[in-house]
Coordinates of N, CA and C and ligand atoms in Angstrom, one line a residue:
M7 N -1.9 11.6 76.7 CA -1.7 11.9 75.1 C -0.3 11.2 74.6
K8 N -0.8 10.2 73.7 CA 0.6 9.4 73.2 C 0.7 9.8 72.1
I9 N 2.0 9.8 71.3 CA 2.1 9.6 69.9 C 3.0 8.5 69.3
Y10 N 2.5 7.6 68.4 CA 3.2 6.5 68.4 C 3.9 6.6 66.8
D11 N 5.1 6.7 66.8 CA 6.2 7.2 65.6 C 7.2 6.6 65.7
F12 N 8.2 6.9 64.6 CA 9.4 6.5 64.4 C 9.9 7.8 63.8
E13 N 10.9 8.8 64.5 CA 11.1 10.0 64.5 C 11.7 10.3 63.3
E14 N 12.7 9.7 62.8 CA 13.3 9.9 61.5 C 12.3 10.0 60.3
L15 N 11.1 9.5 60.4 CA 10.5 9.3 59.1 C 9.5 10.6 58.7
P16 N 9.2 10.7 57.5 CA 8.8 12.1 56.7 C 7.2 12.4 57.6
N17 N 6.4 11.4 57.8 CA 5.2 11.7 58.0 C 5.3 12.1 59.7
P18 N 6.0 11.2 60.5 CA 6.0 11.4 62.0 C 6.6 12.9 62.0
A19 N 7.6 13.4 61.2 CA 8.1 14.8 61.2 C 6.9 15.6 61.1
R20 N 6.1 15.9 60.2 CA 5.1 16.8 60.3 C 4.5 17.0 61.5
V21 N 3.9 16.1 62.0 CA 3.6 16.0 63.5 C 4.1 16.5 64.5
R22 N 5.4 16.0 64.6 CA 6.2 16.6 65.5 C 6.6 18.3 65.3
I23 N 6.7 18.6 64.2 CA 6.8 20.1 63.6 C 5.5 20.8 64.3
A24 N 4.2 20.2 63.9 CA 3.2 21.0 64.2 C 3.2 21.1 66.0
L25 N 3.5 20.0 66.6 CA 3.5 20.0 67.9 C 4.4 21.1 68.7
A26 N 5.7 21.5 68.0 CA 6.6 22.2 68.1 C 6.1 23.7 67.9
E27 N 5.5 24.1 66.6 CA 4.8 25.4 66.4 C 4.1 25.6 67.6
K28 N 2.8 24.7 68.3 CA 2.3 24.9 69.3 C 2.9 24.7 70.7
G29 N 4.1 24.6 70.7 CA 4.8 24.9 71.9 C 4.4 23.7 73.0
V30 N 3.8 22.4 72.6 CA 3.3 21.5 73.4 C 4.3 20.1 73.3
T31 N 5.3 20.2 72.7 CA 5.7 18.9 72.5 C 6.1 17.9 73.9
D32 N 6.4 18.9 74.8 CA 7.0 18.1 76.4 C 5.3 17.9 76.8
Q33 N 4.3 17.9 76.2 CA 3.0 17.3 77.1 C 2.9 16.1 76.1
I34 N 3.5 15.6 75.4 CA 3.2 14.6 74.8 C 4.0 12.9 75.1
Q35 N 3.6 11.8 75.2 CA 4.4 10.8 75.3 C 4.7 10.3 74.2
F36 N 6.0 10.1 73.4 CA 6.2 9.6 72.4 C 6.5 8.4 72.5
V37 N 5.9 7.3 71.9 CA 6.1 5.6 72.0 C 6.7 5.4 70.4
K38 N 8.0 4.9 70.5 CA 8.5 4.5 69.4 C 8.3 3.2 68.8
V39 N 7.7 3.1 67.4 CA 7.2 1.8 66.7 C 8.5 1.9 65.8
N40 N 8.9 0.5 65.9 CA 10.0 0.4 65.1 C 9.8 -0.1 63.5
V41 N 9.5 0.9 62.7 CA 9.1 0.6 61.4 C 10.2 -0.2 60.6
P42 N 11.5 0.3 60.7 CA 12.2 -0.4 59.8 C 12.3 -2.2 60.2
E43 N 11.7 -2.3 61.3 CA 11.9 -3.9 61.7 C 10.2 -4.4 61.7
G44 N 9.2 -3.5 60.9 CA 8.0 -4.1 60.9 C 7.3 -4.1 61.9
E45 N 7.4 -3.3 63.0 CA 6.8 -3.4 64.3 C 5.2 -2.9 63.9
H46 N 5.3 -2.1 63.0 CA 3.8 -1.5 62.5 C 2.8 -2.5 61.5
R47 N 3.6 -3.7 61.5 CA 2.6 -4.5 61.0 C 2.1 -5.6 61.8
K48 N 2.7 -5.5 63.2 CA 1.9 -6.4 64.0 C 0.6 -6.1 64.4
P49 N -0.2 -7.2 64.9 CA -1.5 -7.3 65.4 C -1.6 -6.0 66.7
E50 N -1.0 -6.0 67.2 CA -0.9 -4.7 68.2 C -0.9 -3.5 67.8
F51 N -0.2 -3.0 66.9 CA 0.0 -1.8 66.2 C -1.3 -1.8 65.3
L52 N -1.5 -2.7 64.7 CA -2.8 -2.6 63.3 C -4.2 -2.4 64.4
S53 N -4.1 -2.8 65.6 CA -5.3 -2.5 66.1 C -5.5 -0.7 66.5
K54 N -4.2 -0.3 66.1 CA -4.4 1.3 66.6 C -4.6 1.9 64.9
N55 N -4.1 1.2 64.0 CA -3.8 1.7 62.6 C -4.4 0.9 61.9
P56 N -5.4 0.5 61.0 CA -5.1 -0.7 60.0 C -4.6 -0.5 58.9
S57 N -3.8 0.6 58.8 CA -3.3 1.0 57.3 C -1.8 0.9 57.8
S58 N -1.4 0.3 58.8 CA -0.1 0.2 59.4 C 0.8 1.2 58.9
A59 N 0.7 2.4 59.5 CA 1.4 3.6 59.4 C 1.6 4.6 60.5
V60 N 2.7 5.2 60.5 CA 3.2 6.0 61.5 C 2.9 7.3 61.1
P61 N 2.5 8.4 62.2 CA 2.1 8.6 63.1 C 0.7 8.1 63.5
V62 N 0.3 7.8 64.8 CA -0.7 7.8 65.6 C -0.8 8.5 66.7
L63 N -1.9 9.1 66.9 CA -2.3 9.7 68.2 C -3.2 9.1 68.9
E64 N -2.7 9.0 70.2 CA -4.0 8.0 70.9 C -4.1 8.7 72.4
L65 N -5.2 9.2 72.1 CA -6.0 10.4 73.1 C -6.0 9.1 74.7
D66 N -6.2 10.1 75.7 CA -6.2 9.1 77.0 C -7.4 8.3 77.0
D67 N -8.5 8.6 76.6 CA -9.7 7.7 76.5 C -9.5 6.4 75.6
G68 N -8.2 6.2 75.0 CA -7.9 5.5 74.0 C -8.3 5.3 72.3
T69 N -9.0 6.6 72.3 CA -9.2 7.2 70.5 C -7.8 7.0 70.0
C70 N -7.8 6.4 68.7 CA -6.7 6.4 68.0 C -7.0 7.3 66.8
I71 N -6.2 8.2 66.5 CA -6.4 9.1 65.4 C -5.4 8.9 64.7
C72 N -5.6 8.6 63.7 CA -4.2 8.4 62.3 C -4.7 9.7 61.1
E73 N -3.6 9.6 60.5 CA -3.2 10.6 59.4 C -3.1 12.0 59.9
C74 N -1.8 12.6 59.4 CA -1.2 13.6 60.0 C -2.2 14.9 59.8
T75 N -3.6 14.9 58.6 CA -4.0 16.0 58.6 C -5.0 16.0 59.7
A76 N -5.6 15.0 60.1 CA -6.5 14.8 61.2 C -5.6 15.1 62.9
I77 N -4.7 14.2 62.8 CA -3.7 14.8 64.1 C -3.5 15.8 64.2
T78 N -3.4 16.7 63.2 CA -2.7 18.1 63.1 C -3.9 19.1 63.7
E79 N -5.3 18.7 62.7 CA -6.6 19.2 63.3 C -6.7 19.0 64.7
Y80 N -6.5 18.0 65.3 CA -6.8 17.7 66.7 C -5.8 18.6 67.4
I81 N -4.6 18.5 67.4 CA -3.7 19.5 67.9 C -3.7 21.0 68.2
D82 N -4.3 21.2 66.6 CA -4.5 22.6 66.6 C -5.6 23.2 67.5
H83 N -6.5 22.5 67.8 CA -8.0 23.0 68.5 C -7.8 22.5 69.7
E84 N -6.9 21.6 70.1 CA -6.7 21.2 71.5 C -6.2 22.3 72.2
F85 N -5.2 22.7 71.6 CA -4.0 23.5 72.4 C -4.1 25.3 71.9
D86 N -3.8 26.2 72.5 CA -4.0 27.4 71.9 C -2.4 27.6 71.2
G87 N -2.5 28.9 70.9 CA -1.0 29.2 70.1 C -1.3 29.3 68.7
I88 N -0.4 29.3 67.9 CA -0.2 29.7 66.6 C -1.3 28.8 65.8
R89 N -2.1 29.3 64.8 CA -3.1 28.6 64.4 C -2.6 27.8 63.0
L90 N -2.7 26.8 62.7 CA -2.2 25.8 62.0 C -2.9 25.6 60.5
T91 N -4.6 25.5 61.1 CA -5.3 24.9 60.1 C -6.3 26.1 59.6
G92 N -5.9 27.4 59.9 CA -6.7 28.5 59.2 C -7.7 29.1 60.3
Q93 N -8.3 30.2 60.1 CA -9.1 30.8 61.1 C -10.5 30.9 60.8
S94 N -10.7 31.7 59.7 CA -12.1 32.0 58.8 C -12.3 30.8 58.1
P95 N -13.8 30.7 57.7 CA -13.8 29.6 56.7 C -13.3 29.5 55.6
K96 N -13.1 30.5 55.0 CA -12.0 30.9 53.7 C -10.8 30.4 53.9
E97 N -10.1 30.7 55.1 CA -8.6 30.3 55.5 C -8.7 28.6 55.5
R98 N -9.7 28.2 55.9 CA -9.6 26.9 56.5 C -9.9 25.9 55.3
A99 N -10.7 26.5 54.4 CA -10.9 25.6 52.9 C -9.6 25.8 52.3
V100 N -8.9 27.1 52.3 CA -7.7 27.4 51.4 C -6.6 26.1 51.9
V101 N -6.4 26.2 53.2 CA -5.1 25.3 54.0 C -5.6 23.9 53.6
H102 N -6.9 23.4 53.8 CA -7.1 22.0 53.5 C -6.7 22.0 51.9
M103 N -7.4 22.6 51.1 CA -7.1 22.6 49.8 C -5.6 22.4 49.6
M104 N -4.7 23.2 49.9 CA -3.2 23.1 49.6 C -2.8 21.8 50.5
Q105 N -3.3 21.4 51.7 CA -2.7 20.3 52.3 C -2.8 19.2 51.4
R106 N -4.1 19.3 51.0 CA -4.2 17.7 49.9 C -3.4 17.6 48.6
R107 N -3.2 19.0 48.4 CA -2.4 19.1 46.9 C -0.9 18.7 47.6
A108 N -0.4 19.4 49.0 CA 0.8 19.0 49.3 C 1.0 17.7 49.2
E109 N 0.2 16.7 49.8 CA 0.4 15.3 50.1 C 0.1 14.6 48.6
Q110 N -0.9 15.1 47.8 CA -0.9 14.1 46.6 C 0.2 14.6 45.8
K111 N 0.7 15.8 45.5 CA 1.6 16.2 44.4 C 2.9 16.0 45.0
L112 N 3.2 16.0 46.1 CA 4.6 15.9 46.5 C 4.6 15.0 47.7
M113 N 4.2 14.9 48.9 CA 4.5 13.8 50.1 C 4.2 12.1 49.4
D114 N 3.2 12.0 48.9 CA 2.5 10.9 48.4 C 3.5 10.5 47.7
A115 N 3.5 11.4 46.3 CA 4.2 10.9 45.0 C 6.1 10.5 45.3
V116 N 6.4 11.4 46.4 CA 7.7 11.0 46.6 C 7.9 9.6 47.4
G117 N 6.5 9.4 48.2 CA 6.4 8.1 48.9 C 6.3 6.8 48.0
T118 N 5.5 7.1 46.9 CA 5.4 6.1 46.0 C 6.8 5.8 45.2
Y119 N 7.4 6.7 44.7 CA 8.8 6.6 44.2 C 9.7 5.5 45.3
F120 N 9.7 6.0 46.7 CA 10.9 5.4 47.3 C 10.4 4.0 47.5
H121 N 8.9 3.8 47.7 CA 8.6 2.2 48.2 C 8.6 1.5 46.9
H122 N 8.6 2.2 45.7 CA 8.1 1.0 44.5 C 9.8 1.3 43.7
A123 N 10.6 2.1 43.3 CA 11.4 2.5 42.8 C 12.7 2.4 43.2
T124 N 12.9 2.1 44.6 CA 14.2 2.1 45.2 C 13.8 1.1 46.0
P125 N 14.8 0.3 47.0 CA 15.0 -0.4 47.7 C 14.0 0.0 48.9
G126 N 13.4 0.9 49.1 CA 12.5 1.5 49.9 C 13.0 1.0 51.6
L127 N 12.0 0.5 52.4 CA 12.4 -0.3 53.7 C 12.8 -1.4 53.6
G128 N 13.1 -1.7 52.4 CA 13.9 -3.0 52.7 C 12.6 -4.2 51.9
A129 N 13.2 -5.4 51.3 CA 12.6 -6.3 50.8 C 11.6 -7.0 51.6
E130 N 11.5 -7.3 53.1 CA 10.6 -7.6 53.8 C 9.6 -6.9 54.0
I131 N 9.7 -5.6 54.3 CA 8.7 -4.6 54.6 C 8.0 -4.2 53.0
E132 N 8.8 -4.2 51.9 CA 8.0 -3.7 50.8 C 7.1 -4.8 49.9
G133 N 7.5 -5.8 50.0 CA 6.4 -6.9 49.3 C 6.5 -6.4 47.8
Y134 N 5.2 -6.1 47.4 CA 5.0 -5.7 46.3 C 5.6 -4.6 45.7
Q135 N 6.2 -4.5 44.7 CA 6.6 -3.3 44.0 C 6.4 -3.1 42.4
N136 N 6.2 -1.9 42.2 CA 6.0 -1.5 40.7 C 7.0 -0.4 40.6
A137 N 8.3 -0.4 40.0 CA 9.3 0.3 39.4 C 8.7 1.3 38.5
E138 N 7.9 0.9 37.7 CA 7.5 1.6 36.7 C 6.5 2.9 37.2
W139 N 5.8 2.4 37.9 CA 4.4 3.2 38.8 C 5.4 4.2 39.5
G140 N 6.7 3.7 40.3 CA 7.4 4.7 41.4 C 8.1 5.8 40.4
E141 N 8.6 5.1 39.2 CA 9.2 6.5 38.4 C 8.2 7.4 37.9
K142 N 7.0 6.8 37.6 CA 6.2 7.9 37.1 C 5.7 8.9 38.4
E143 N 5.6 8.5 39.5 CA 5.6 9.2 40.5 C 6.4 10.3 41.0
K144 N 7.8 9.8 40.5 CA 9.0 10.8 40.7 C 8.5 12.0 39.5
E145 N 8.1 11.6 38.7 CA 7.7 12.7 37.6 C 6.9 13.5 38.1
N146 N 5.8 12.9 38.7 CA 4.8 13.7 39.5 C 5.2 14.9 40.6
A147 N 6.2 14.2 41.4 CA 6.5 14.8 42.6 C 7.5 16.2 41.9
V148 N 8.1 15.9 40.9 CA 9.0 17.1 40.5 C 7.6 18.0 40.0
A149 N 6.9 17.5 39.3 CA 5.8 18.6 38.7 C 5.1 19.2 40.0
G150 N 5.2 18.5 40.8 CA 4.4 18.9 42.1 C 5.4 20.2 42.8
M151 N 6.8 19.8 42.5 CA 7.8 21.1 43.1 C 7.8 22.2 42.3
Q152 N 7.3 22.0 40.9 CA 7.3 23.0 40.0 C 6.1 24.1 40.4
Y153 N 4.8 23.3 40.7 CA 3.6 23.8 41.2 C 3.7 24.5 42.2
F154 N 4.2 24.2 43.1 CA 4.4 24.9 44.5 C 5.6 26.0 44.3
D155 N 6.4 25.9 43.5 CA 7.3 27.0 43.5 C 6.4 28.3 42.8
S156 N 5.5 28.1 42.1 CA 4.6 28.9 40.8 C 3.6 29.4 42.3
V157 N 3.4 28.6 43.4 CA 2.4 29.2 44.4 C 3.3 29.9 45.0
L158 N 4.7 29.9 45.1 CA 5.4 30.9 46.2 C 5.8 32.0 45.4
S159 N 5.5 32.1 44.1 CA 6.3 33.4 43.4 C 5.4 34.5 43.9
D160 N 4.2 34.3 44.4 CA 3.5 35.5 44.8 C 2.9 35.4 45.8
S161 N 3.3 34.5 46.7 CA 2.5 34.1 47.9 C 3.7 33.7 49.2
E162 N 3.3 34.2 50.2 CA 4.6 34.1 51.4 C 4.5 32.9 52.0
F163 N 3.4 32.0 51.9 CA 3.4 30.9 52.4 C 2.4 30.0 51.5
V164 N 2.2 28.5 51.6 CA 1.7 27.9 50.9 C 0.3 28.0 50.5
A165 N -0.4 28.2 51.7 CA -1.7 28.8 51.7 C -2.1 29.9 52.1
G166 N -1.5 30.9 51.3 CA -1.8 32.2 51.5 C -1.1 33.0 52.7
D167 N -1.2 34.0 53.7 CA -0.5 35.0 54.2 C 0.1 34.4 55.3
N168 N -0.6 32.9 56.0 CA 0.1 32.5 57.0 C 0.5 31.2 57.0
F169 N 1.5 31.1 57.9 CA 2.1 29.7 58.0 C 1.1 28.6 58.4
S170 N 0.9 27.6 57.8 CA 0.0 26.4 58.3 C 0.6 25.0 57.9
M171 N -0.2 24.3 58.4 CA -0.1 23.0 58.0 C 0.3 22.4 56.6
A172 N 0.1 23.2 55.8 CA 0.3 23.0 54.4 C 1.9 23.2 54.2
D173 N 2.4 24.0 54.8 CA 3.8 24.6 54.5 C 4.5 23.0 55.5
I174 N 4.1 22.8 56.6 CA 4.6 21.8 56.9 C 4.8 20.3 56.1
T175 N 3.9 20.1 55.2 CA 3.6 18.7 54.5 C 4.7 19.2 53.2
V176 N 4.7 20.5 52.7 CA 5.4 20.8 51.6 C 6.9 20.3 52.1
F177 N 7.2 21.2 53.2 CA 8.7 21.2 53.9 C 9.1 19.5 54.1
A178 N 8.4 18.8 54.6 CA 8.6 17.5 55.1 C 8.6 16.6 53.9
G179 N 8.1 17.0 52.8 CA 8.0 16.4 51.6 C 9.1 16.6 50.9
L180 N 9.7 17.8 50.8 CA 10.9 18.2 50.1 C 12.0 17.5 50.9
G181 N 12.1 17.4 52.3 CA 12.8 16.4 52.7 C 12.5 15.1 52.7
F182 N 11.6 14.5 52.3 CA 11.7 13.2 51.8 C 12.5 12.9 50.6
A183 N 12.2 13.9 49.7 CA 12.5 14.0 48.2 C 14.1 14.0 48.2
D184 N 14.7 14.7 49.4 CA 16.2 14.9 49.5 C 16.4 13.2 49.9
F185 N 15.9 12.7 51.0 CA 16.3 11.2 51.3 C 16.2 10.4 50.2
A186 N 15.1 10.3 49.5 CA 14.9 9.4 48.2 C 15.8 10.0 47.3
K187 N 16.6 10.7 47.3 CA 17.5 11.3 45.9 C 16.5 11.6 45.0
I188 N 15.7 12.5 44.8 CA 14.9 13.1 44.2 C 15.5 14.5 43.9
E189 N 16.0 14.9 42.8 CA 16.8 16.3 42.7 C 15.6 17.4 42.6
I190 N 15.8 18.3 43.6 CA 14.7 19.6 43.3 C 15.7 20.4 42.2
P191 N 14.7 20.6 41.5 CA 15.7 21.5 40.1 C 16.0 22.7 40.6
S192 N 17.4 23.4 40.4 CA 17.5 24.5 40.8 C 17.0 25.8 40.5
E193 N 16.0 25.5 39.6 CA 15.4 26.8 39.0 C 14.1 27.2 39.9
Y194 N 14.2 26.2 40.9 CA 12.8 26.8 41.6 C 13.2 27.7 42.5
H195 N 13.5 28.7 42.3 CA 13.8 29.9 43.4 C 13.2 30.1 44.3
H196 N 11.9 30.2 44.0 CA 10.8 30.6 45.2 C 10.7 29.6 46.0
L197 N 10.7 28.4 45.6 CA 10.4 27.3 46.4 C 11.6 27.1 47.5
A198 N 13.1 27.2 47.0 CA 14.2 27.3 47.3 C 14.4 28.5 48.6
A199 N 13.8 29.7 48.4 CA 13.8 30.7 49.1 C 12.8 30.7 50.1
W200 N 11.5 30.0 49.9 CA 10.8 29.7 51.1 C 11.0 28.5 52.0
R201 N 12.0 27.4 51.2 CA 12.4 26.5 52.0 C 13.4 26.9 53.3
D202 N 14.3 27.9 52.8 CA 15.4 28.4 53.6 C 14.4 29.2 55.0
R203 N 13.3 30.1 54.5 CA 12.9 30.8 55.6 C 12.4 29.5 56.5
I204 N 11.7 28.5 55.8 CA 10.7 27.6 56.9 C 12.0 26.9 57.8
A205 N 13.3 26.7 57.1 CA 14.2 26.0 57.9 C 14.7 26.8 59.1
K206 N 14.4 28.0 58.8 CA 14.7 29.0 60.3 C 13.9 29.2 61.3
R207 N 12.7 28.5 61.3 CA 11.8 28.3 62.2 C 12.3 27.5 63.4
P208 N 12.1 28.1 64.6 CA 12.4 27.1 65.4 C 11.9 25.7 65.9
S209 N 10.5 25.5 65.3 CA 10.1 24.0 65.4 C 10.6 23.3 64.1
V210 N 11.5 23.8 63.6 CA 12.3 22.9 62.2 C 13.5 23.1 62.8
S211 N 14.1 24.2 63.3 CA 15.6 24.1 63.2 C 16.3 23.7 64.7
G212 N 15.2 23.7 65.7 CA 15.4 23.6 67.0 C 15.5 22.3 67.6
Ligands
GSH309 N1 -1.3 9.4 54.7 C1 -0.2 9.0 56.0 C2 0.8 8.7 55.6 C3 1.4 8.1 56.8 C4 2.5 7.0 56.5 O1 2.7 6.7 55.2 N2 3.7 6.9 57.4 C5 4.8 6.0 57.1 C6 6.2 6.8 57.4 S1 6.6 8.2 56.8 C7 4.8 4.7 57.4 O2 4.3 4.4 58.5 N3 5.0 3.6 56.5 C8 5.0 2.5 56.7 C9 5.2 1.2 55.5 O3 5.3 1.8 54.5 O4 5.2 0.2 55.8 C10 -0.4 10.3 57.2 O5 -0.8 11.4 56.8 O6 -0.4 9.8 58.2

């Protein structure tokens, strides 16, 4: 099983945390795709992911699985250990709902700001940029932080009582916000306390 990624980027980080949570990182062969140099836009990589994005999980039979949510689903069911995508029908539904919100309200909003309102990955990679849209998405990212702060005011984790892939996505989204220099408002105490707790997990700190 191979993962094509570029370790320093936030979406690859999500899958690497999921693998570490399952304790199976050493069972994966990582293949570096040099995103800053545009390797992900070359035909060889596009045949694995037409959306020109990392990470991609390639199974031994050649099947390529893209999108962190889909990759995490596969990892979660292929390997034993902690359950990252929920157990009961209700838990699974809540995890997926919160995962979508974590992507839309935080990870993707920060990404749009980074790619459109900052130099992003550089002029050659970025091509079309729309700074106004990027700035709007920065506002949405901060609104997303406020939303997750309120969720975490009466819940230990993003999707209820158990750590899940939605926690991983919010955690990686906040890391991406730091990198993109989007300030996390200091009054979001629940979010900050949760972030400190997650940062201590071996999958993240190790
Ligand atoms: N929704 C995708 C997002 C993947 C993504 O945006 N990956 C970034 C790295 S963090 C990427 O490869 N960007 C390349 C580019 O923007 O050209 C997922 O969940 O995997």
